[in-house]
Amino acid sequence: MSTQLSTQLLDPEYAFRPAQPVLSAEERNRLQGIALTLRRDIIEMTAAAQSGHPGGSLSAADIVTCLYFSILRHRPQDPHWPDRDRFVLSKGHAAPVLYAALAEAGYFPREQLQTLRRLHSPLQGHPDMRKLPGVEASTGSLGQGLSIGNGMALAGKLDGRDYRVYVLMGDGEIQEGMVWEAAMTSVHRHLDNLTAFVDYNQLQIDGRVTDIKSLTHVGRRFAAFGWHVLEIDGHDLDAIHAAVQDAQRTKGRPTLIVAHTIKGKGVPFMEDQVEWHGTAPKPDQAKEALAQLGAGGKEAAQA
Amino acid sequence: MNLEQIDEAQDRRGQAEGGPAFLRRDRSQKEATRVAYGKALLELGRENPQVVVLDADLSKSTHTGAFAKEFPERFFDMGIAEQDMMGTAAGLAFCGKTVFASSFAIFATGRAFDQVRNTICYPALNVKIAATHAGITVGEDGGSHEAIEDVALMRSIPNMTVVVPADATETRLAVKAAAAWEGPVYLRLGRLDVPVLFDEGYPFRIGKAVRLREGRDVALIANGVMVAAALEAADRLARDGIEARVINMSTVKPIDAEEIEAAARECGALVTAEEHNVLGGLGSAVAEVVVQRRPVPMALVGVQDRFGQSGKPLELLEEYGLTAADVEAAARQVVARKGR
């Protein structure tokens, strides 16, 4: 049985839950199915590569699903459409979840997912925008995505385009000082066309974030910088949607969505286990993981 | 001859009395390359609405301030946050802007190295890093602020182009060329007022060395402030009948290997001169070509792997062995080694 997120994690000051569901049952079902497909792809991809980062990819799967399959305005057949919304995966090691989403959206054939991390593959260990269509920024060296997102948001305002920019950061990543330089810039430049997520799964390579370098009250820290802050259950599709809608309504300042998540979410033996940050499942473990996840979204829907 | 060859023939046209027509005889006018950068940026801003400029609280010193005044909506002072500046520059470039990002060389290349490497060069973005206050001629601020390793850092990154202009004229041309160049460029600029060496006809092209003086006994390959020193050294050597070829190697990467090979073949001895650590800079770049194509005696004039310090710029050039006399001495030494 999959772990449920403790709602006590949310800072009461910024806890955000929609009063009523914002998604229709049908839409929620559809997105749940896609999220499941992405999770299965993450397991299969990293198992095929025998390398990669499943834990933080699984924790972000619901956020990425909502973005790519409901929120973002984008055209997979026209990846350079100037008015598209931009998504920057600042935590570049979660590349598998991004690749799974791009393949599912039709940016490239699904079969390519199996080439993850292989020589000459466009699916590099960390996203490379020059190799794979749909990747908005080459990332991997942590802490840089928010600055990149700021630049994109500034360009949008400069050009009078109404696209929005979404940045997904890891929680451990916020220990990079550059994030706080960027956090000041977003506020100083009134970048209300920018929304940042923190995938707050509480784990980083060396252990629990609270033990390595605590981020207690991360929401309050950003709020003190002038950000509009919302804390949500990052696996609640309605909450993700409602929070993004709230961000879109917020004028004059950027929004930070602290998405409380479970690392390895969906695969019980990986959940909240730091060992699964950067370890790929062995074939038998992958089989077990897929069995625990259940049949893929489309197959399930057809069944 | 095709156009390129004609162009080249003009670039390297024979030595009339006193050198090529674009080389000034009167070098009393002085201007720092950072000042020329500020002016060129303003011109560029007027020509190209896609140009945006970022600075990190040094716009008065880097001279991006004039652009900021005329185009406030296209200028972003990022505060004292060079890493954020480079990341933001990348984001703007992702969206089609031609971005000039300026700070002191020490911060632009050292403090923000990973951002330049991973976020600008890895995706080959149109970000032009115009860094001022390079080298020991920063002067009084001392070693903490004197970048002697910036060229080494920048040229070791794939996709990066590295240009070290010698004077105001070349700076202006280099700024325009950098804006038109596809991909990242590092422009190394100085604080010190230096002689204006070239007139407008100076044939600047990225990747092309320019021969300033003909000679067959030794070749002096210099860039930045050391070009003037090399010209002066050549004058001194000529008094003793040593004819030195002087080459302005303003582009350190991609380096003009043909010109280096020709110099090695025709002169048989080389001296490089740079206001930078001899480890990893122009001297190293030239040596990499020489050892693989045509080994000849060679000497490297530059900072000998030590940090800078406070002092007046000219005092420092003397202290660190970066004067015309030092280039001359090195030339005599390699000439003596020829044919041994």
PDB file of C-alpha atoms in Angstrom, chain A residues 35-254:
ATOM      1  CA  ALA A  35       0.835   9.942 -13.889  1.00  0.00           C
ATOM      2  CA  LEU A  36       0.824   6.167 -13.592  1.00  0.00           C
ATOM      3  CA  THR A  37       2.189   5.835 -17.106  1.00  0.00           C
ATOM      4  CA  LEU A  38       4.989   8.270 -16.286  1.00  0.00           C
ATOM      5  CA  ARG A  39       5.837   6.325 -13.125  1.00  0.00           C
ATOM      6  CA  ARG A  40       5.971   3.071 -15.049  1.00  0.00           C
ATOM      7  CA  ASP A  41       8.188   4.721 -17.663  1.00  0.00           C
ATOM      8  CA  ILE A  42      10.527   6.011 -14.951  1.00  0.00           C
ATOM      9  CA  ILE A  43      10.964   2.482 -13.598  1.00  0.00           C
ATOM     10  CA  GLU A  44      11.411   0.932 -17.031  1.00  0.00           C
ATOM     11  CA  MET A  45      13.811   3.622 -18.235  1.00  0.00           C
ATOM     12  CA  THR A  46      16.085   3.569 -15.222  1.00  0.00           C
ATOM     13  CA  ALA A  47      15.977  -0.235 -15.157  1.00  0.00           C
ATOM     14  CA  ALA A  48      16.966  -0.361 -18.827  1.00  0.00           C
ATOM     15  CA  ALA A  49      19.787   2.116 -18.209  1.00  0.00           C
ATOM     16  CA  GLN A  50      20.756   0.483 -14.898  1.00  0.00           C
ATOM     17  CA  SER A  51      21.451   4.051 -13.899  1.00  0.00           C
ATOM     18  CA  GLY A  52      19.529   7.207 -13.063  1.00  0.00           C
ATOM     19  CA  HIS A  53      17.414   8.778 -10.341  1.00  0.00           C
ATOM     20  CA  PRO A  54      14.042   7.128  -9.767  1.00  0.00           C
ATOM     21  CA  GLY A  55      13.217   8.535  -6.303  1.00  0.00           C
ATOM     22  CA  GLY A  56      13.019  12.221  -7.144  1.00  0.00           C
ATOM     23  CA  SER A  57      11.459  11.468 -10.510  1.00  0.00           C
ATOM     24  CA  LEU A  58       8.600   9.570  -8.882  1.00  0.00           C
ATOM     25  CA  SER A  59       8.050  12.289  -6.279  1.00  0.00           C
ATOM     26  CA  ALA A  60       7.586  14.882  -9.034  1.00  0.00           C
ATOM     27  CA  ALA A  61       5.401  12.746 -11.317  1.00  0.00           C
ATOM     28  CA  ASP A  62       2.077  14.279 -10.296  1.00  0.00           C
ATOM     29  CA  ILE A  63       3.303  17.859 -10.630  1.00  0.00           C
ATOM     30  CA  VAL A  64       4.838  17.158 -14.040  1.00  0.00           C
ATOM     31  CA  THR A  65       1.687  15.366 -15.165  1.00  0.00           C
ATOM     32  CA  CYS A  66      -0.530  18.304 -14.253  1.00  0.00           C
ATOM     33  CA  LEU A  67       1.812  20.725 -15.985  1.00  0.00           C
ATOM     34  CA  TYR A  68       2.295  18.898 -19.268  1.00  0.00           C
ATOM     35  CA  PHE A  69      -1.161  17.424 -19.655  1.00  0.00           C
ATOM     36  CA  SER A  70      -3.408  20.127 -18.317  1.00  0.00           C
ATOM     37  CA  ILE A  71      -1.724  23.409 -17.437  1.00  0.00           C
ATOM     38  CA  LEU A  72       1.010  24.238 -19.962  1.00  0.00           C
ATOM     39  CA  ARG A  73       0.138  25.775 -23.312  1.00  0.00           C
ATOM     40  CA  HIS A  74       2.512  23.960 -25.623  1.00  0.00           C
ATOM     41  CA  ARG A  75       2.646  22.324 -29.037  1.00  0.00           C
ATOM     42  CA  PRO A  76       4.647  19.108 -29.188  1.00  0.00           C
ATOM     43  CA  GLN A  77       4.688  19.352 -32.980  1.00  0.00           C
ATOM     44  CA  ASP A  78       6.065  22.899 -32.789  1.00  0.00           C
ATOM     45  CA  PRO A  79       8.485  22.870 -29.863  1.00  0.00           C
ATOM     46  CA  HIS A  80       9.768  26.385 -30.572  1.00  0.00           C
ATOM     47  CA  TRP A  81       6.349  28.068 -30.713  1.00  0.00           C
ATOM     48  CA  PRO A  82       7.255  31.494 -29.264  1.00  0.00           C
ATOM     49  CA  ASP A  83       4.126  31.811 -27.115  1.00  0.00           C
ATOM     50  CA  ARG A  84       4.460  28.452 -25.399  1.00  0.00           C
ATOM     51  CA  ASP A  85       4.642  28.233 -21.633  1.00  0.00           C
ATOM     52  CA  ARG A  86       8.085  27.235 -20.430  1.00  0.00           C
ATOM     53  CA  PHE A  87       8.947  24.505 -17.962  1.00  0.00           C
ATOM     54  CA  VAL A  88      12.437  24.411 -16.468  1.00  0.00           C
ATOM     55  CA  LEU A  89      13.424  21.257 -14.618  1.00  0.00           C
ATOM     56  CA  SER A  90      15.933  22.805 -12.253  1.00  0.00           C
ATOM     57  CA  LYS A  91      16.419  19.479 -10.492  1.00  0.00           C
ATOM     58  CA  GLY A  92      17.855  18.059 -13.685  1.00  0.00           C
ATOM     59  CA  HIS A  93      18.584  14.640 -12.208  1.00  0.00           C
ATOM     60  CA  ALA A  94      14.837  13.993 -12.325  1.00  0.00           C
ATOM     61  CA  ALA A  95      15.234  13.854 -16.114  1.00  0.00           C
ATOM     62  CA  PRO A  96      13.342  10.525 -16.368  1.00  0.00           C
ATOM     63  CA  VAL A  97      10.058  12.129 -15.339  1.00  0.00           C
ATOM     64  CA  LEU A  98      10.572  14.924 -17.865  1.00  0.00           C
ATOM     65  CA  TYR A  99      11.475  12.483 -20.643  1.00  0.00           C
ATOM     66  CA  ALA A 100       8.481  10.318 -19.838  1.00  0.00           C
ATOM     67  CA  ALA A 101       6.207  13.361 -20.035  1.00  0.00           C
ATOM     68  CA  LEU A 102       7.715  14.626 -23.291  1.00  0.00           C
ATOM     69  CA  ALA A 103       7.376  11.202 -24.898  1.00  0.00           C
ATOM     70  CA  GLU A 104       3.807  10.829 -23.683  1.00  0.00           C
ATOM     71  CA  ALA A 105       3.014  14.313 -25.037  1.00  0.00           C
ATOM     72  CA  GLY A 106       4.454  13.341 -28.417  1.00  0.00           C
ATOM     73  CA  TYR A 107       7.716  15.276 -28.588  1.00  0.00           C
ATOM     74  CA  PHE A 108       9.560  12.114 -29.599  1.00  0.00           C
ATOM     75  CA  PRO A 109       8.772   8.404 -29.993  1.00  0.00           C
ATOM     76  CA  ARG A 110       8.232   6.446 -26.793  1.00  0.00           C
ATOM     77  CA  GLU A 111      10.756   3.808 -27.907  1.00  0.00           C
ATOM     78  CA  GLN A 112      13.530   6.349 -27.358  1.00  0.00           C
ATOM     79  CA  LEU A 113      12.872   6.215 -23.624  1.00  0.00           C
ATOM     80  CA  GLN A 114      14.743   2.934 -23.527  1.00  0.00           C
ATOM     81  CA  THR A 115      17.930   4.690 -24.724  1.00  0.00           C
ATOM     82  CA  LEU A 116      18.249   6.739 -21.530  1.00  0.00           C
ATOM     83  CA  ARG A 117      21.882   7.425 -20.634  1.00  0.00           C
ATOM     84  CA  ARG A 118      23.252   5.419 -23.572  1.00  0.00           C
ATOM     85  CA  LEU A 119      26.047   6.668 -25.843  1.00  0.00           C
ATOM     86  CA  HIS A 120      24.697   9.093 -28.487  1.00  0.00           C
ATOM     87  CA  SER A 121      21.205   9.061 -27.003  1.00  0.00           C
ATOM     88  CA  PRO A 122      19.353  12.391 -26.935  1.00  0.00           C
ATOM     89  CA  LEU A 123      18.177  11.297 -23.487  1.00  0.00           C
ATOM     90  CA  GLN A 124      21.243  12.374 -21.577  1.00  0.00           C
ATOM     91  CA  GLY A 125      21.673  11.667 -17.879  1.00  0.00           C
ATOM     92  CA  HIS A 126      20.631  15.265 -17.292  1.00  0.00           C
ATOM     93  CA  PRO A 127      18.473  17.229 -19.748  1.00  0.00           C
ATOM     94  CA  ASP A 128      20.285  18.637 -22.790  1.00  0.00           C
ATOM     95  CA  MET A 129      18.148  21.076 -24.772  1.00  0.00           C
ATOM     96  CA  ARG A 130      20.431  20.764 -27.790  1.00  0.00           C
ATOM     97  CA  LYS A 131      19.781  17.063 -28.053  1.00  0.00           C
ATOM     98  CA  LEU A 132      16.118  16.615 -27.228  1.00  0.00           C
ATOM     99  CA  PRO A 133      13.134  18.613 -28.509  1.00  0.00           C
ATOM    100  CA  GLY A 134      10.906  19.975 -25.775  1.00  0.00           C
ATOM    101  CA  VAL A 135      13.667  20.410 -23.219  1.00  0.00           C
ATOM    102  CA  GLU A 136      13.612  24.128 -22.485  1.00  0.00           C
ATOM    103  CA  ALA A 137      16.931  24.414 -20.662  1.00  0.00           C
ATOM    104  CA  SER A 138      19.982  22.283 -20.120  1.00  0.00           C
ATOM    105  CA  THR A 139      20.128  21.631 -16.405  1.00  0.00           C
ATOM    106  CA  GLY A 140      21.819  19.316 -13.980  1.00  0.00           C
ATOM    107  CA  SER A 141      24.149  21.526 -12.028  1.00  0.00           C
ATOM    108  CA  LEU A 142      21.770  22.350  -9.209  1.00  0.00           C
ATOM    109  CA  GLY A 143      20.502  25.744  -8.199  1.00  0.00           C
ATOM    110  CA  GLN A 144      20.377  27.364 -11.614  1.00  0.00           C
ATOM    111  CA  GLY A 145      16.829  26.835 -12.839  1.00  0.00           C
ATOM    112  CA  LEU A 146      15.228  29.726 -11.014  1.00  0.00           C
ATOM    113  CA  SER A 147      17.658  32.214 -12.554  1.00  0.00           C
ATOM    114  CA  ILE A 148      16.998  30.700 -15.970  1.00  0.00           C
ATOM    115  CA  GLY A 149      13.265  30.937 -15.358  1.00  0.00           C
ATOM    116  CA  ASN A 150      13.672  34.571 -14.308  1.00  0.00           C
ATOM    117  CA  GLY A 151      15.458  35.301 -17.581  1.00  0.00           C
ATOM    118  CA  MET A 152      12.658  33.655 -19.550  1.00  0.00           C
ATOM    119  CA  ALA A 153      10.039  35.561 -17.588  1.00  0.00           C
ATOM    120  CA  LEU A 154      11.896  38.843 -18.158  1.00  0.00           C
ATOM    121  CA  ALA A 155      12.089  38.113 -21.890  1.00  0.00           C
ATOM    122  CA  GLY A 156       8.349  37.435 -21.932  1.00  0.00           C
ATOM    123  CA  LYS A 157       7.587  40.776 -20.346  1.00  0.00           C
ATOM    124  CA  LEU A 158      10.081  42.530 -22.620  1.00  0.00           C
ATOM    125  CA  ASP A 159       8.476  41.018 -25.713  1.00  0.00           C
ATOM    126  CA  GLY A 160       4.913  41.534 -24.518  1.00  0.00           C
ATOM    127  CA  ARG A 161       4.164  37.821 -24.652  1.00  0.00           C
ATOM    128  CA  ASP A 162       1.836  36.334 -22.106  1.00  0.00           C
ATOM    129  CA  TYR A 163       3.486  32.939 -21.715  1.00  0.00           C
ATOM    130  CA  ARG A 164       4.120  31.681 -18.213  1.00  0.00           C
ATOM    131  CA  VAL A 165       7.250  30.115 -16.811  1.00  0.00           C
ATOM    132  CA  TYR A 166       7.266  27.177 -14.403  1.00  0.00           C
ATOM    133  CA  VAL A 167      10.371  26.051 -12.542  1.00  0.00           C
ATOM    134  CA  LEU A 168      10.654  22.831 -10.561  1.00  0.00           C
ATOM    135  CA  MET A 169      13.336  22.748  -7.888  1.00  0.00           C
ATOM    136  CA  GLY A 170      14.318  20.026  -5.482  1.00  0.00           C
ATOM    137  CA  ASP A 171      14.319  20.674  -1.757  1.00  0.00           C
ATOM    138  CA  GLY A 172      17.986  19.830  -1.245  1.00  0.00           C
ATOM    139  CA  GLU A 173      18.729  22.014  -4.247  1.00  0.00           C
ATOM    140  CA  ILE A 174      17.625  25.075  -2.315  1.00  0.00           C
ATOM    141  CA  GLN A 175      20.797  24.756  -0.282  1.00  0.00           C
ATOM    142  CA  GLU A 176      22.569  26.272  -3.294  1.00  0.00           C
ATOM    143  CA  GLY A 177      23.129  29.971  -2.622  1.00  0.00           C
ATOM    144  CA  MET A 178      22.301  30.940  -6.182  1.00  0.00           C
ATOM    145  CA  VAL A 179      18.657  30.006  -5.556  1.00  0.00           C
ATOM    146  CA  TRP A 180      18.415  32.831  -3.048  1.00  0.00           C
ATOM    147  CA  GLU A 181      20.056  35.293  -5.418  1.00  0.00           C
ATOM    148  CA  ALA A 182      17.430  34.307  -7.947  1.00  0.00           C
ATOM    149  CA  ALA A 183      14.628  34.445  -5.368  1.00  0.00           C
ATOM    150  CA  MET A 184      15.503  38.095  -4.796  1.00  0.00           C
ATOM    151  CA  THR A 185      15.509  38.780  -8.525  1.00  0.00           C
ATOM    152  CA  SER A 186      12.058  37.249  -9.108  1.00  0.00           C
ATOM    153  CA  VAL A 187      10.563  39.537  -6.485  1.00  0.00           C
ATOM    154  CA  HIS A 188      12.574  42.617  -7.407  1.00  0.00           C
ATOM    155  CA  ARG A 189      11.457  42.269 -11.029  1.00  0.00           C
ATOM    156  CA  HIS A 190       7.822  41.554 -10.084  1.00  0.00           C
ATOM    157  CA  LEU A 191       7.818  38.324 -12.089  1.00  0.00           C
ATOM    158  CA  ASP A 192       4.190  37.339 -11.649  1.00  0.00           C
ATOM    159  CA  ASN A 193       4.492  35.294 -14.853  1.00  0.00           C
ATOM    160  CA  LEU A 194       6.758  32.889 -12.991  1.00  0.00           C
ATOM    161  CA  THR A 195       5.708  30.039 -10.722  1.00  0.00           C
ATOM    162  CA  ALA A 196       8.238  27.902  -8.910  1.00  0.00           C
ATOM    163  CA  PHE A 197       7.635  24.529  -7.304  1.00  0.00           C
ATOM    164  CA  VAL A 198       9.708  22.923  -4.602  1.00  0.00           C
ATOM    165  CA  ASP A 199       9.447  19.150  -4.719  1.00  0.00           C
ATOM    166  CA  TYR A 200       9.693  18.862  -0.961  1.00  0.00           C
ATOM    167  CA  ASN A 201      10.333  15.158  -0.489  1.00  0.00           C
ATOM    168  CA  GLN A 202      12.594  15.657   2.532  1.00  0.00           C
ATOM    169  CA  LEU A 203      15.468  13.527   1.245  1.00  0.00           C
ATOM    170  CA  GLN A 204      18.773  14.278  -0.429  1.00  0.00           C
ATOM    171  CA  ILE A 205      21.671  11.996  -1.364  1.00  0.00           C
ATOM    172  CA  ASP A 206      23.370  11.990   2.024  1.00  0.00           C
ATOM    173  CA  GLY A 207      20.218  11.615   4.063  1.00  0.00           C
ATOM    174  CA  ARG A 208      17.292  13.600   5.430  1.00  0.00           C
ATOM    175  CA  VAL A 209      17.292  17.252   4.513  1.00  0.00           C
ATOM    176  CA  THR A 210      16.618  18.142   8.162  1.00  0.00           C
ATOM    177  CA  ASP A 211      19.844  16.380   9.133  1.00  0.00           C
ATOM    178  CA  ILE A 212      22.058  17.670   6.323  1.00  0.00           C
ATOM    179  CA  LYS A 213      21.042  21.336   6.215  1.00  0.00           C
ATOM    180  CA  SER A 214      17.536  22.015   7.357  1.00  0.00           C
ATOM    181  CA  LEU A 215      14.984  23.892   5.283  1.00  0.00           C
ATOM    182  CA  THR A 216      12.488  24.237   8.094  1.00  0.00           C
ATOM    183  CA  HIS A 217       9.775  26.732   7.214  1.00  0.00           C
ATOM    184  CA  VAL A 218      10.979  26.992   3.635  1.00  0.00           C
ATOM    185  CA  GLY A 219       7.678  28.654   2.764  1.00  0.00           C
ATOM    186  CA  ARG A 220       8.197  31.333   5.359  1.00  0.00           C
ATOM    187  CA  ARG A 221      11.702  31.930   4.091  1.00  0.00           C
ATOM    188  CA  PHE A 222      10.452  32.619   0.576  1.00  0.00           C
ATOM    189  CA  ALA A 223       7.540  34.647   1.934  1.00  0.00           C
ATOM    190  CA  ALA A 224      10.034  36.793   3.817  1.00  0.00           C
ATOM    191  CA  PHE A 225      11.711  37.444   0.470  1.00  0.00           C
ATOM    192  CA  GLY A 226       8.382  38.703  -0.855  1.00  0.00           C
ATOM    193  CA  TRP A 227       7.055  35.647  -2.627  1.00  0.00           C
ATOM    194  CA  HIS A 228       3.433  34.565  -2.662  1.00  0.00           C
ATOM    195  CA  VAL A 229       3.641  31.129  -1.019  1.00  0.00           C
ATOM    196  CA  LEU A 230       1.322  28.140  -1.065  1.00  0.00           C
ATOM    197  CA  GLU A 231       1.986  24.782   0.567  1.00  0.00           C
ATOM    198  CA  ILE A 232       0.211  21.785  -0.874  1.00  0.00           C
ATOM    199  CA  ASP A 233       0.134  18.016  -0.981  1.00  0.00           C
ATOM    200  CA  GLY A 234       2.202  17.524  -4.121  1.00  0.00           C
ATOM    201  CA  HIS A 235       0.372  14.316  -4.977  1.00  0.00           C
ATOM    202  CA  ASP A 236      -3.095  15.892  -4.864  1.00  0.00           C
ATOM    203  CA  LEU A 237      -3.941  16.731  -8.467  1.00  0.00           C
ATOM    204  CA  ASP A 238      -6.731  19.099  -7.461  1.00  0.00           C
ATOM    205  CA  ALA A 239      -4.434  20.951  -5.079  1.00  0.00           C
ATOM    206  CA  ILE A 240      -1.749  21.308  -7.755  1.00  0.00           C
ATOM    207  CA  HIS A 241      -4.291  22.760 -10.178  1.00  0.00           C
ATOM    208  CA  ALA A 242      -5.862  25.064  -7.664  1.00  0.00           C
ATOM    209  CA  ALA A 243      -2.469  26.333  -6.534  1.00  0.00           C
ATOM    210  CA  VAL A 244      -1.411  27.088 -10.117  1.00  0.00           C
ATOM    211  CA  GLN A 245      -4.714  28.897 -10.713  1.00  0.00           C
ATOM    212  CA  ASP A 246      -4.052  30.926  -7.588  1.00  0.00           C
ATOM    213  CA  ALA A 247      -0.567  31.743  -8.878  1.00  0.00           C
ATOM    214  CA  GLN A 248      -2.022  32.857 -12.194  1.00  0.00           C
ATOM    215  CA  ARG A 249      -4.352  35.249 -10.367  1.00  0.00           C
ATOM    216  CA  THR A 250      -1.535  36.686  -8.259  1.00  0.00           C
ATOM    217  CA  LYS A 251      -0.233  39.943  -9.684  1.00  0.00           C
ATOM    218  CA  GLY A 252       2.981  41.799  -9.008  1.00  0.00           C
ATOM    219  CA  ARG A 253       4.959  38.965  -7.468  1.00  0.00           C
ATOM    220  CA  PRO A 254       6.044  35.412  -8.151  1.00  0.00           C
TER     221      PRO A 254
END
